[in-house]
Coordinates of C-alpha atoms in Angstrom, one line a residue:
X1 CA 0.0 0.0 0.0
X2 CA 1.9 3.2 -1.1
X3 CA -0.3 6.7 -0.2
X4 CA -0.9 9.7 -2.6
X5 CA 2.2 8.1 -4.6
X6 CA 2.7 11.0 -7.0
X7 CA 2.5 14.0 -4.5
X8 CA 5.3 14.7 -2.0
X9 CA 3.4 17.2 0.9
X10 CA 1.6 19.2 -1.3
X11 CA 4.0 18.9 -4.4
X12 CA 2.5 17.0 -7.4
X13 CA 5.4 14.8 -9.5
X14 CA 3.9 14.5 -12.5
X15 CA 6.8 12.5 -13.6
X16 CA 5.7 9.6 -11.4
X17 CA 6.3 5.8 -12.3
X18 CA 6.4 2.5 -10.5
X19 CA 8.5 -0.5 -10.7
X20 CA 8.0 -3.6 -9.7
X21 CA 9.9 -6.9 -9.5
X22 CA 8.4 -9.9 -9.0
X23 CA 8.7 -13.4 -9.1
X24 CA 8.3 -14.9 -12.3
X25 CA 5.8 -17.5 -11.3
X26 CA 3.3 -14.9 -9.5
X27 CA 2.9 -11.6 -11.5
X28 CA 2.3 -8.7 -9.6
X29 CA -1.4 -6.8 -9.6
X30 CA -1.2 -2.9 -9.8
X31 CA -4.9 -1.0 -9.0
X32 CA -4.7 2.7 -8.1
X33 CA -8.0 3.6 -6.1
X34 CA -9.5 0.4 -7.2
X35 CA -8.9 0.0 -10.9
X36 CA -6.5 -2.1 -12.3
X37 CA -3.2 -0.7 -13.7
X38 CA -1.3 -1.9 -16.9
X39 CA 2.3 -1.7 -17.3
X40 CA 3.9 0.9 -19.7
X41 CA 3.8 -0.5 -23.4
X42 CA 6.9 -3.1 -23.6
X43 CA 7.8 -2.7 -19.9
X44 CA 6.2 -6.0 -18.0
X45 CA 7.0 -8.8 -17.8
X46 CA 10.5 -8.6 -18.7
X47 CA 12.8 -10.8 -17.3
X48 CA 15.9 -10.2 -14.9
X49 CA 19.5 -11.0 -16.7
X50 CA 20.7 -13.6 -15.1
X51 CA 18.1 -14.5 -12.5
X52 CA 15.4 -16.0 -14.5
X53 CA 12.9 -16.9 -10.9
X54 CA 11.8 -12.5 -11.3
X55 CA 10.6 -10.7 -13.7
X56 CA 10.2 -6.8 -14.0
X57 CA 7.7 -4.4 -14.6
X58 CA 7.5 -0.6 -14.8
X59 CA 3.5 1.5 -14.4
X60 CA 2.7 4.8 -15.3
X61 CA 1.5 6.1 -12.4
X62 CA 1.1 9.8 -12.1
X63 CA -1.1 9.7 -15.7
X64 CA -2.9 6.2 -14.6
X65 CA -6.8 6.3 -14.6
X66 CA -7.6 5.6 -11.5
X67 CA -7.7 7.9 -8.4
X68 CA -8.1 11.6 -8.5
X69 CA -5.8 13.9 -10.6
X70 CA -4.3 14.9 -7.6
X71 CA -4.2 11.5 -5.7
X72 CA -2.8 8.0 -6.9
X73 CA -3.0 5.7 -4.2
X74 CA -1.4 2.6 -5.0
X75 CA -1.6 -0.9 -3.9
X76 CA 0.1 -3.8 -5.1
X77 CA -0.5 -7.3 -4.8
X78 CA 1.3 -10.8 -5.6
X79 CA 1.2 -14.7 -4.4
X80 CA 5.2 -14.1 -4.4
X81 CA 7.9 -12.2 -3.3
X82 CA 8.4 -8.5 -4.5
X83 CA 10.0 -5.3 -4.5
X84 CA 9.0 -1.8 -5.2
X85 CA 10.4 1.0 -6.6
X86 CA 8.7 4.3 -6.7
X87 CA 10.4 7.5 -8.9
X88 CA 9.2 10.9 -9.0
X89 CA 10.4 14.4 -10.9
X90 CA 9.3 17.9 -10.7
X91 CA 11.2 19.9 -13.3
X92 CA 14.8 19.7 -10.9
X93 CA 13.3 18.3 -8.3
X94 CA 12.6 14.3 -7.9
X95 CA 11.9 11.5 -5.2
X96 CA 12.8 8.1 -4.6
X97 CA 11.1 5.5 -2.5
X98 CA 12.2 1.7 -2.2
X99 CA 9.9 -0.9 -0.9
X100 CA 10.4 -4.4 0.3
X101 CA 10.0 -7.5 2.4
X102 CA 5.8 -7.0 2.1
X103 CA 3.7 -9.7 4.0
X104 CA 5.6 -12.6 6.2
X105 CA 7.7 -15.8 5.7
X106 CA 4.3 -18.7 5.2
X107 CA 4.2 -20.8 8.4
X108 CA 5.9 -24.4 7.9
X109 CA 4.9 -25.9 11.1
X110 CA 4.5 -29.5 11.1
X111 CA 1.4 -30.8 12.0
X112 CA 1.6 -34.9 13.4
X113 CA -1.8 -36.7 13.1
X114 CA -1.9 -40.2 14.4
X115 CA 0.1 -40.2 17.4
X116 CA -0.7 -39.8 20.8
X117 CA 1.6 -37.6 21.4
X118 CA 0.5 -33.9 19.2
X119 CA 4.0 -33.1 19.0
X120 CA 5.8 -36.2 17.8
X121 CA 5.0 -38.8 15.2
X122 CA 5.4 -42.2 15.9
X123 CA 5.4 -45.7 14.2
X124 CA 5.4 -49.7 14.5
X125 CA 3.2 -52.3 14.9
X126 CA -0.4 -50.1 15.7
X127 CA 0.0 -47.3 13.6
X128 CA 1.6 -44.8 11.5
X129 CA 1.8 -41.2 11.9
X130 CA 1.2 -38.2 9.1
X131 CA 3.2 -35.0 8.9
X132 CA 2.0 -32.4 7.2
X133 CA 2.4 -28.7 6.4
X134 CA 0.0 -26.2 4.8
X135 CA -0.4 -26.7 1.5
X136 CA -0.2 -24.6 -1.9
X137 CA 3.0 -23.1 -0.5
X138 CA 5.1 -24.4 -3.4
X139 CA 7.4 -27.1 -4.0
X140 CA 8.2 -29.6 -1.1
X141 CA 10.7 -32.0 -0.4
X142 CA 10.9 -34.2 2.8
X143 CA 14.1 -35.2 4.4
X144 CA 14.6 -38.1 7.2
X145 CA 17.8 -37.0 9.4
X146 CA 18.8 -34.6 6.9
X147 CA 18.9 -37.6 4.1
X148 CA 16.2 -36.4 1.2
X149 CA 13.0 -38.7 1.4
X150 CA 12.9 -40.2 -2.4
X151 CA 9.2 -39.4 -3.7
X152 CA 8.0 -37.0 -0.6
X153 CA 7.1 -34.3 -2.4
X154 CA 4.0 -33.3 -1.6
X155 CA 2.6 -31.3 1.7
X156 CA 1.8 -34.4 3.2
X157 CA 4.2 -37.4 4.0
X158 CA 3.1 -40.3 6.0
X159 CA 5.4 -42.6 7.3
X160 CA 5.9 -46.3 6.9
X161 CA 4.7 -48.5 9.9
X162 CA 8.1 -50.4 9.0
X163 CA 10.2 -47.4 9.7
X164 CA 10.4 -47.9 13.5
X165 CA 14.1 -46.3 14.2
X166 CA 13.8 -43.0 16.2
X167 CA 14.4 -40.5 13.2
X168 CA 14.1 -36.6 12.5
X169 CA 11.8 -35.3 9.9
X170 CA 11.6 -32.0 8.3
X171 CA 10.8 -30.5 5.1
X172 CA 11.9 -28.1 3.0
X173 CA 9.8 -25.5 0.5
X174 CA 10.7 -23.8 -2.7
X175 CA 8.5 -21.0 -2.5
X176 CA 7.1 -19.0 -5.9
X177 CA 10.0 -16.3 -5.2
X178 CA 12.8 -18.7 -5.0
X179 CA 13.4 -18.8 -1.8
X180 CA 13.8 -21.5 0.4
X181 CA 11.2 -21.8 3.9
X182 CA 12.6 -24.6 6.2
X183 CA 10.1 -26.5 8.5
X184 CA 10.5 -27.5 12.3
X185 CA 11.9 -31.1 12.9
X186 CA 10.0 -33.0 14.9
X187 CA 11.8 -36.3 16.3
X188 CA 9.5 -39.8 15.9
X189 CA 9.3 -42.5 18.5
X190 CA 7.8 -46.3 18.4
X191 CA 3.9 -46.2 18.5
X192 CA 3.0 -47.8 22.4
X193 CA 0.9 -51.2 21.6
X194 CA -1.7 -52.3 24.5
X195 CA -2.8 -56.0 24.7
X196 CA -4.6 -58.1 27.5
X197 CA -3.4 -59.8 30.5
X198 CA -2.6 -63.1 30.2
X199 CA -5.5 -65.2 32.4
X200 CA -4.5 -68.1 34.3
X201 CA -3.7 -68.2 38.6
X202 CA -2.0 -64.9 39.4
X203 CA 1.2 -64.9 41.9
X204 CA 1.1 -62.6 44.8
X205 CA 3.3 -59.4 45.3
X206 CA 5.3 -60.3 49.1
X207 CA 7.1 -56.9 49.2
X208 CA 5.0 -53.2 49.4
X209 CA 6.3 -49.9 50.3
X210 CA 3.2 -47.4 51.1
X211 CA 3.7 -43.4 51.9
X212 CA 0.3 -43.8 53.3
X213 CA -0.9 -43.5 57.2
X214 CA -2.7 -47.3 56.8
X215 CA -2.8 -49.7 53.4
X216 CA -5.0 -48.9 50.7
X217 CA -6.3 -53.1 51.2
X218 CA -6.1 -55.5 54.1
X219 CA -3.8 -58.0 52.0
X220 CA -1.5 -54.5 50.8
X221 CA 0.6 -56.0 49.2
X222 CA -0.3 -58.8 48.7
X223 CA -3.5 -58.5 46.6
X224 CA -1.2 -56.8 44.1
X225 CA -0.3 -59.8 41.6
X226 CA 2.4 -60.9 39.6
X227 CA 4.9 -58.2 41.0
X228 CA 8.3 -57.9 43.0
X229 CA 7.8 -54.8 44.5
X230 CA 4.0 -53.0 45.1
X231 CA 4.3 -49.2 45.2
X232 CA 1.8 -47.0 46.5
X233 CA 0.9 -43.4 47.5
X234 CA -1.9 -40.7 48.0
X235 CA 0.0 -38.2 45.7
X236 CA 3.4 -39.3 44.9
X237 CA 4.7 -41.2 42.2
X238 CA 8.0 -43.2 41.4
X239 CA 10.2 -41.2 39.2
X240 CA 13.7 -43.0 38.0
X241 CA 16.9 -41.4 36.7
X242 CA 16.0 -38.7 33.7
X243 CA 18.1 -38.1 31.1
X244 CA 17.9 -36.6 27.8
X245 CA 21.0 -38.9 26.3
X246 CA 22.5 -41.7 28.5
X247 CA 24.6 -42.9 25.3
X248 CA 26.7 -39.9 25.5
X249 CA 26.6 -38.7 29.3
X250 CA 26.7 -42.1 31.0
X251 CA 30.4 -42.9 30.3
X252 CA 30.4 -46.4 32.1
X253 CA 27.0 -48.0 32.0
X254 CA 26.3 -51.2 34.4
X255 CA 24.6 -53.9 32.5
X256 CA 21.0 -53.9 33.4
X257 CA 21.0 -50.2 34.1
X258 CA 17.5 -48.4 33.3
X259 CA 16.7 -44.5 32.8
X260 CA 14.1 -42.7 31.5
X261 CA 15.5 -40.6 28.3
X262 CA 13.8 -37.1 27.8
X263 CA 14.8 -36.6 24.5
X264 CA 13.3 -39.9 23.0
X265 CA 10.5 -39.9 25.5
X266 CA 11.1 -43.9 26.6
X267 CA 12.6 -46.0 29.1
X268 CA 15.8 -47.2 27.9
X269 CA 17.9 -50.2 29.5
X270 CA 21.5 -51.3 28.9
X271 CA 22.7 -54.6 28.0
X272 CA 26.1 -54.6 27.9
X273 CA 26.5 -52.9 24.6
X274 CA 24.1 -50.5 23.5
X275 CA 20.9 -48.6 24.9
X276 CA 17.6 -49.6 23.9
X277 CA 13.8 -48.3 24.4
X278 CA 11.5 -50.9 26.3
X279 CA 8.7 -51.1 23.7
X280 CA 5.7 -53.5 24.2
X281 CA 5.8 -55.7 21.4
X282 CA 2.3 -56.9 19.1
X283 CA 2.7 -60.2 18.3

């Protein structure tokens, strides 16, 4: 939006004209007061040497048929990136204006669908998760930890059930202007699978530890079957070890050794040579 774009104060540069570069996928619109302005005769539409994603284009505006004789309020529009250039003279006096970086950056944020968790996909044996981004953005190209994603082109990009390893997704978008928008990353995880307790005669729980004045049950603990060790507590909870990455900060891990890690949301045990998630298996 550019006000009264031929008059300076209450100087009138009738000398006034516009121009405009814009990408060369999303021409720009011109209207002064409303009405749509062409470019000069042989002056739109003309592309950049050597940069062939703009184009440029260059409007008469001080003799332009819209607005008052007086008064050429401009506004210019475009699906794309552009710049403006406004250039006025007054017998030996002139003006310059330069205009640029109109509207925002689009939003990339990655949406997950299919996950319990809103804010991180996940995968395996019960489900898939579905990333997306909004669409009609331009082109898009997925990438799985920084490795492009073969066919994932598109605004949408679901991944396999097979793909279980913990992985970091992103995309990238080639907007109309050339330019390059670059997503969040949001880190999957290995979708949690529920099944039924196996029937048959249960075994008793012999050991409890209780934060409470008297036991929730006469039998405490041992109406609690099939465990080592019954936990329980009016408002407190059993929190082990945290940390975000025990491969890297736990330099000599004790075979058997459990911690919850933050970063890949799971409880993680050590076998003697690596540290994996404790994931419920389906079959």
């Amino acid at each position: 939006m550019i006000p009264d774009g031929k008059r300076v104060g209450t100087t009138q540069y009738n000398n006034t004209q516009l121009a405009v570069l814009a990408s060369a996928s999303s021409p720009p619109i011109v209207t002064i007061d409303g009405n749509i302005t062409n470019p000069i005769a042989g002056e739109g539409n003309i592309a950049v040497p050597g940069n062939s994603n703009w184009t440029s284009y260059r409007y008469d505006v001080a003799n332009a048929t819209g607005g008052t004789t007086t008064i050429k309020n401009i506004r210019i529009n475009s699906q794309g990136t552009i710049q403006a250039e406004l250039i006025g003279a007054n017998g030996n006096a002139g003006f310059g204006g330069y205009y640029s970086g109109f509207g925002i950056s689009p939003a990339a944020e990655i949406v997950v669908t299919g996950s319990p968790i809103s804010t991180r996909p996940c995968t395996g044996d019960t489900g898939n998760s579905i990333l997306s981004v909004a669409p009609d953005l331009g082109t898009y190209q997925w990438y799985k930890d920084n490795i492009l994603i073969p066919g994932a082109t598109t605004n949408t990009y679901s991944i396999p059930i097979t793909d279980t390893s913990i992985s970091n997704y992103n995309v990238i978008i080639n907007d109309p202007g050339g330019c390059l928008v670059y997503s969040n990353v949001v880190r999957s995880y290995r979708c949690p699978c529920y099944k039924p307790g196996i029937t048959g005669t249960p075994e008793i729980t012999k050991i409890g530890i209780s934060t409470r004045q008297t036991a929730s049950t006469l039998n405490f603990p041992a109406d609690k079957n099939n465990g080592f060790i019954a936990l329980e507590s009016n408002n407190k909870g059993m929190v082990i070890t945290r940390n975000p990455e025990p491969e890297t900060s736990i330099s000599v891990p004790i075979n058997g050794m459990i911690v919850y890690d933050t970063d890949d949301h799971c409880l993680k045990i050590y076998d003697g040579s690596q540290w994996t998630c404790i994931n419920q298996t389906c079959n």
